[in-house]
Tab-separated table of C-alpha atoms in Angstrom:
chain	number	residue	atom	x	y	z
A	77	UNK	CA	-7.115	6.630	4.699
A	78	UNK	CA	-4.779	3.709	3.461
A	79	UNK	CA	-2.620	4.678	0.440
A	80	UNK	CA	-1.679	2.524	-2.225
A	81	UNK	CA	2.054	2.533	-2.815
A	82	UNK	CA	1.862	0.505	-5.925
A	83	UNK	CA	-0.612	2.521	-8.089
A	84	UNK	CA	-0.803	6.126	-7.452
A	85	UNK	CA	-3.319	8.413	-8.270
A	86	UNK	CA	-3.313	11.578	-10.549
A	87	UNK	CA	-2.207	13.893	-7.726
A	88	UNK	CA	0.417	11.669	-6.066
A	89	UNK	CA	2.187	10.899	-9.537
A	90	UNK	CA	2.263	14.393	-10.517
A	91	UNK	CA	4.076	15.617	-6.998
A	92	UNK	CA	6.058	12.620	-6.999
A	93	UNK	CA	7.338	13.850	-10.491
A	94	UNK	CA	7.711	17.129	-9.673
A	95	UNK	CA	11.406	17.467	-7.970
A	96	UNK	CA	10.609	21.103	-6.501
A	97	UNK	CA	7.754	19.413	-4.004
A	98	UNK	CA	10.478	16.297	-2.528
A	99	UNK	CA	13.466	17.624	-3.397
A	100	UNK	CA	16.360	16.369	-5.335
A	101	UNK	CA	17.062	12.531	-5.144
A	102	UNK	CA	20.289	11.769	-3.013
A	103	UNK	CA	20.116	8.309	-2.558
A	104	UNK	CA	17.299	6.013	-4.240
A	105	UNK	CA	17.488	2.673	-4.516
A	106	UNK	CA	14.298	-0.407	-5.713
A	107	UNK	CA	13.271	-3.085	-3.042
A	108	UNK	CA	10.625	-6.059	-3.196
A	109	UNK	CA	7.123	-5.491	-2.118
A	110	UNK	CA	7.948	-8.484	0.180
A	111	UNK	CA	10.371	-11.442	1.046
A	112	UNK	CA	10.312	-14.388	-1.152
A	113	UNK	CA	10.581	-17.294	0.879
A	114	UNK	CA	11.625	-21.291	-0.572
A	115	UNK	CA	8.878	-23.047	0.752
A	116	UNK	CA	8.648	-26.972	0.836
A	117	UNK	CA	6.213	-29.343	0.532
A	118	UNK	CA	6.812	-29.918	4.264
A	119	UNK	CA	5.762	-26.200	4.945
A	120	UNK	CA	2.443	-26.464	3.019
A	121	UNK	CA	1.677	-29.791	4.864
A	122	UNK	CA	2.227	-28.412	8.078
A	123	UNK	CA	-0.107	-25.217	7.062
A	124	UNK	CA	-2.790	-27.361	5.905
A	125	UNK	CA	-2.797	-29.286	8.729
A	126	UNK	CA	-3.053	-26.166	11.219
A	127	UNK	CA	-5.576	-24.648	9.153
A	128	UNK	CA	-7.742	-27.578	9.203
A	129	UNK	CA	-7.388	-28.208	13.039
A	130	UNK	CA	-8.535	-24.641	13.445
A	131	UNK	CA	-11.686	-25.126	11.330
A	132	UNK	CA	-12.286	-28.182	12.761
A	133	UNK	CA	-11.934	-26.365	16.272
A	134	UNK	CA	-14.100	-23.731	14.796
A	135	UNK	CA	-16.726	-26.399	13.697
A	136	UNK	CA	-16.540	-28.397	16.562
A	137	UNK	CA	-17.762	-25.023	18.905
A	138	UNK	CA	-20.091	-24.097	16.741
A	139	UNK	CA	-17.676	-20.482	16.184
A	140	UNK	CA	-18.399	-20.320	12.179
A	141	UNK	CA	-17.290	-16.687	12.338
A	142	UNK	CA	-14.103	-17.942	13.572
A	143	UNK	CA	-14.507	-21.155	10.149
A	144	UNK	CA	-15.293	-18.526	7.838
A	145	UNK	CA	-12.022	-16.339	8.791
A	146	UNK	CA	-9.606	-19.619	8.889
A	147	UNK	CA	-10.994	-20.319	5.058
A	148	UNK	CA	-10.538	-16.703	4.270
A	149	UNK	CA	-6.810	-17.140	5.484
A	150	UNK	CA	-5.950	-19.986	4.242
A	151	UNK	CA	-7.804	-18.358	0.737
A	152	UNK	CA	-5.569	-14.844	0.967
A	153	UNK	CA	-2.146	-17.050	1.848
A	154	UNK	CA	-2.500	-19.378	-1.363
A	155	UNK	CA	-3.133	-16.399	-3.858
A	156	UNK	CA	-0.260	-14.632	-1.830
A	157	UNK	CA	2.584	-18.062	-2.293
A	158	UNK	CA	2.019	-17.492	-6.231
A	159	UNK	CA	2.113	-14.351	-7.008
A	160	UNK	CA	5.545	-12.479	-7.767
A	161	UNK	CA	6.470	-9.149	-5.748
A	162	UNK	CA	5.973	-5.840	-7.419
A	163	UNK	CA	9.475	-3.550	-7.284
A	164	UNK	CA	9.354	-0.537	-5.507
A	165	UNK	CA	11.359	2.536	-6.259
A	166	UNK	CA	12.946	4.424	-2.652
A	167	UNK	CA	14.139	7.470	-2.642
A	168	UNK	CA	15.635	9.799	0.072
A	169	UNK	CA	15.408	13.470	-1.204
A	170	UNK	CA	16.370	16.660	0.575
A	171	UNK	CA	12.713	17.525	1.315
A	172	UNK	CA	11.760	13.338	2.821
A	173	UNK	CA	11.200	9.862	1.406
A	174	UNK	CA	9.394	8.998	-1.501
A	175	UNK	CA	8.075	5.093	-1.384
A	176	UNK	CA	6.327	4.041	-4.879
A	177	UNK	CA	4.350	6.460	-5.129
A	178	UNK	CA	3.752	8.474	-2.221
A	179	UNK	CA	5.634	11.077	-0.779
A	180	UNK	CA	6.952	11.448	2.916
A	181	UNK	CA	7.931	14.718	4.572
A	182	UNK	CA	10.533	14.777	7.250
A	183	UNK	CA	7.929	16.419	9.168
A	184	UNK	CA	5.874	13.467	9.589
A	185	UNK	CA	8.620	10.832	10.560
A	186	UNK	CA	9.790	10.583	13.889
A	187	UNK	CA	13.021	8.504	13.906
A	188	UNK	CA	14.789	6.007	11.605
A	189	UNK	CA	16.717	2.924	12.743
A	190	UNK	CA	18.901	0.558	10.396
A	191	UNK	CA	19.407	-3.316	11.341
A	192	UNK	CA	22.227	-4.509	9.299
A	193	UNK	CA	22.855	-7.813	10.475
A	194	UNK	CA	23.973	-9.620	6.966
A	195	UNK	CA	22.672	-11.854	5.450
A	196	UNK	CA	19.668	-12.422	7.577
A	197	UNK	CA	18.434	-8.600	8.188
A	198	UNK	CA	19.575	-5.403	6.265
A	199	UNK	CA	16.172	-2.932	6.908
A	200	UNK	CA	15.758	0.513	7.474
A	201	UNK	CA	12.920	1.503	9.694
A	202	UNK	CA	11.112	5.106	9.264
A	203	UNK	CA	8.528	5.986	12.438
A	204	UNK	CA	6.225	8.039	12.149
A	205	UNK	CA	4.867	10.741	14.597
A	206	UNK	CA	1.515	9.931	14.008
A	207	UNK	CA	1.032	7.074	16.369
A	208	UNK	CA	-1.917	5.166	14.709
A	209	UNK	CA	0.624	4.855	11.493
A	210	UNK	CA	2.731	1.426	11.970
A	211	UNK	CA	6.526	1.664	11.343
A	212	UNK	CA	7.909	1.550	7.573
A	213	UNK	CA	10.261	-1.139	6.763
A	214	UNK	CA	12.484	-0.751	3.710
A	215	UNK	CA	15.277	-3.181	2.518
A	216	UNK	CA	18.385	-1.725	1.769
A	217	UNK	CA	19.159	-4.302	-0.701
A	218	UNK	CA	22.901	-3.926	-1.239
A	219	UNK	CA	23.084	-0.099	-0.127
A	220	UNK	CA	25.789	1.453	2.142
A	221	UNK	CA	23.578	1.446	5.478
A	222	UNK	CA	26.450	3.957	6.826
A	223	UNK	CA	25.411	6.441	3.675
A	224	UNK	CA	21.520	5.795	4.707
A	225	UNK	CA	22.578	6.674	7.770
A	226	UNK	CA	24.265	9.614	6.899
A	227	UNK	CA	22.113	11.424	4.548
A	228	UNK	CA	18.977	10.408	7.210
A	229	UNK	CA	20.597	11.862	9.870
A	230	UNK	CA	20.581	15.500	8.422
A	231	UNK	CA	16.683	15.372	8.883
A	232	UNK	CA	15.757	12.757	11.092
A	233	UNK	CA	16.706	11.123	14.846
A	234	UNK	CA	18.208	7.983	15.005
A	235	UNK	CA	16.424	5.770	17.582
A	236	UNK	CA	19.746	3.746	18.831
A	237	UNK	CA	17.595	1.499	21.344
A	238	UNK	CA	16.242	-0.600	18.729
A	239	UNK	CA	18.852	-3.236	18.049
A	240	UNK	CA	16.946	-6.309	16.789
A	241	UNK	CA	13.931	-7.126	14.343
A	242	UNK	CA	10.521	-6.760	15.804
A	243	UNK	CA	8.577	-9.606	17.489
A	244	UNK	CA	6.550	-9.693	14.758
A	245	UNK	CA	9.123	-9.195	11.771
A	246	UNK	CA	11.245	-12.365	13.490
A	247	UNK	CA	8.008	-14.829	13.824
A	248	UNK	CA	6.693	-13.889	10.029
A	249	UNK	CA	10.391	-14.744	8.989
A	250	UNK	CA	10.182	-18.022	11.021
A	251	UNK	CA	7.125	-18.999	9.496
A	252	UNK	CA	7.815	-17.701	6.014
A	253	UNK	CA	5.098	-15.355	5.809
């Protein structure tokens, strides 16, 4: 079941409101719901241009499964360019993590990591041990990454192998996703 961390529902408000289920606040801090990238007319001709060799590709073999998903794409990244990122309240308590809306116990994460490379990368990462649920990542926006540290550490392992941004995270930068 995907949760919403933008608009929570009756239950999740009132236990995110209610210090005695996450604990008291120790650190909390409000992030973007994503990265705001400039984005030049240069960037939008190149994406048009992709996006139309692919549906032509996708015409050309007859693949209008493979049309219909380029269009919805291209449809999903245009309402995505011009619309403003919602602010999102983090908090470490004693008890877990509260993000938005939505509470997370220290029982269900598995490590942290922090990249602090300024200014291209300051994240923290939360894994969880459920492994169908894909890794958190939080900005620490101008936090003290050795106090995130610090106060995560009480609860949580620090995963010290991880030293870059993912595959993933570094490509969706590149192409200002």
């Amino acid at each position: 079941m995907a949760i919403d961390i933008k608009k929570p529902t009756k239950k999740q408000a009132e236990s995110t409101n209610n210090s005695a289920d996450t604990g008291k606040a120790l650190m909390e801090w409000k992030f973007s719901e994503y990265e705001e990238y400039e984005r030049g007319t240069v960037w939008y001709i190149m994406a048009a241009a992709i996006a139309l060799g692919f549906l032509f590709y996708a015409v050309f073999t007859n693949n209008f499964l493979f049309a219909l998903i380029i269009i919805i794409a291209s449809l999903i990244i245009l309402f995505q360019v011009n619309r403003k990122p919602d602010k999102i309240n983090f908090k470490i308590t004693e008890q877990g993590v509260v993000i938005g809306s939505s509470f997370h116990s220290y029982r269900d994460i598995n490590k942290f990591w922090i990249i602090y490379n300024p200014p291209n990368s300051k994240t923290l990462y939360l894994s969880y041990k459920a492994t169908l649920r894909p890794d958190i990542t939080i900005p620490l926006e101008n936090k003290n990454p050795l106090k995130v540290r610090d106060l995560l550490l009480e609860n949580l392992e620090e995963d010290l192998t991880k030293e870059d941004e993912s595959t993933s995270e570094q490509i969706r930068k590149f192409l200002k996703l």
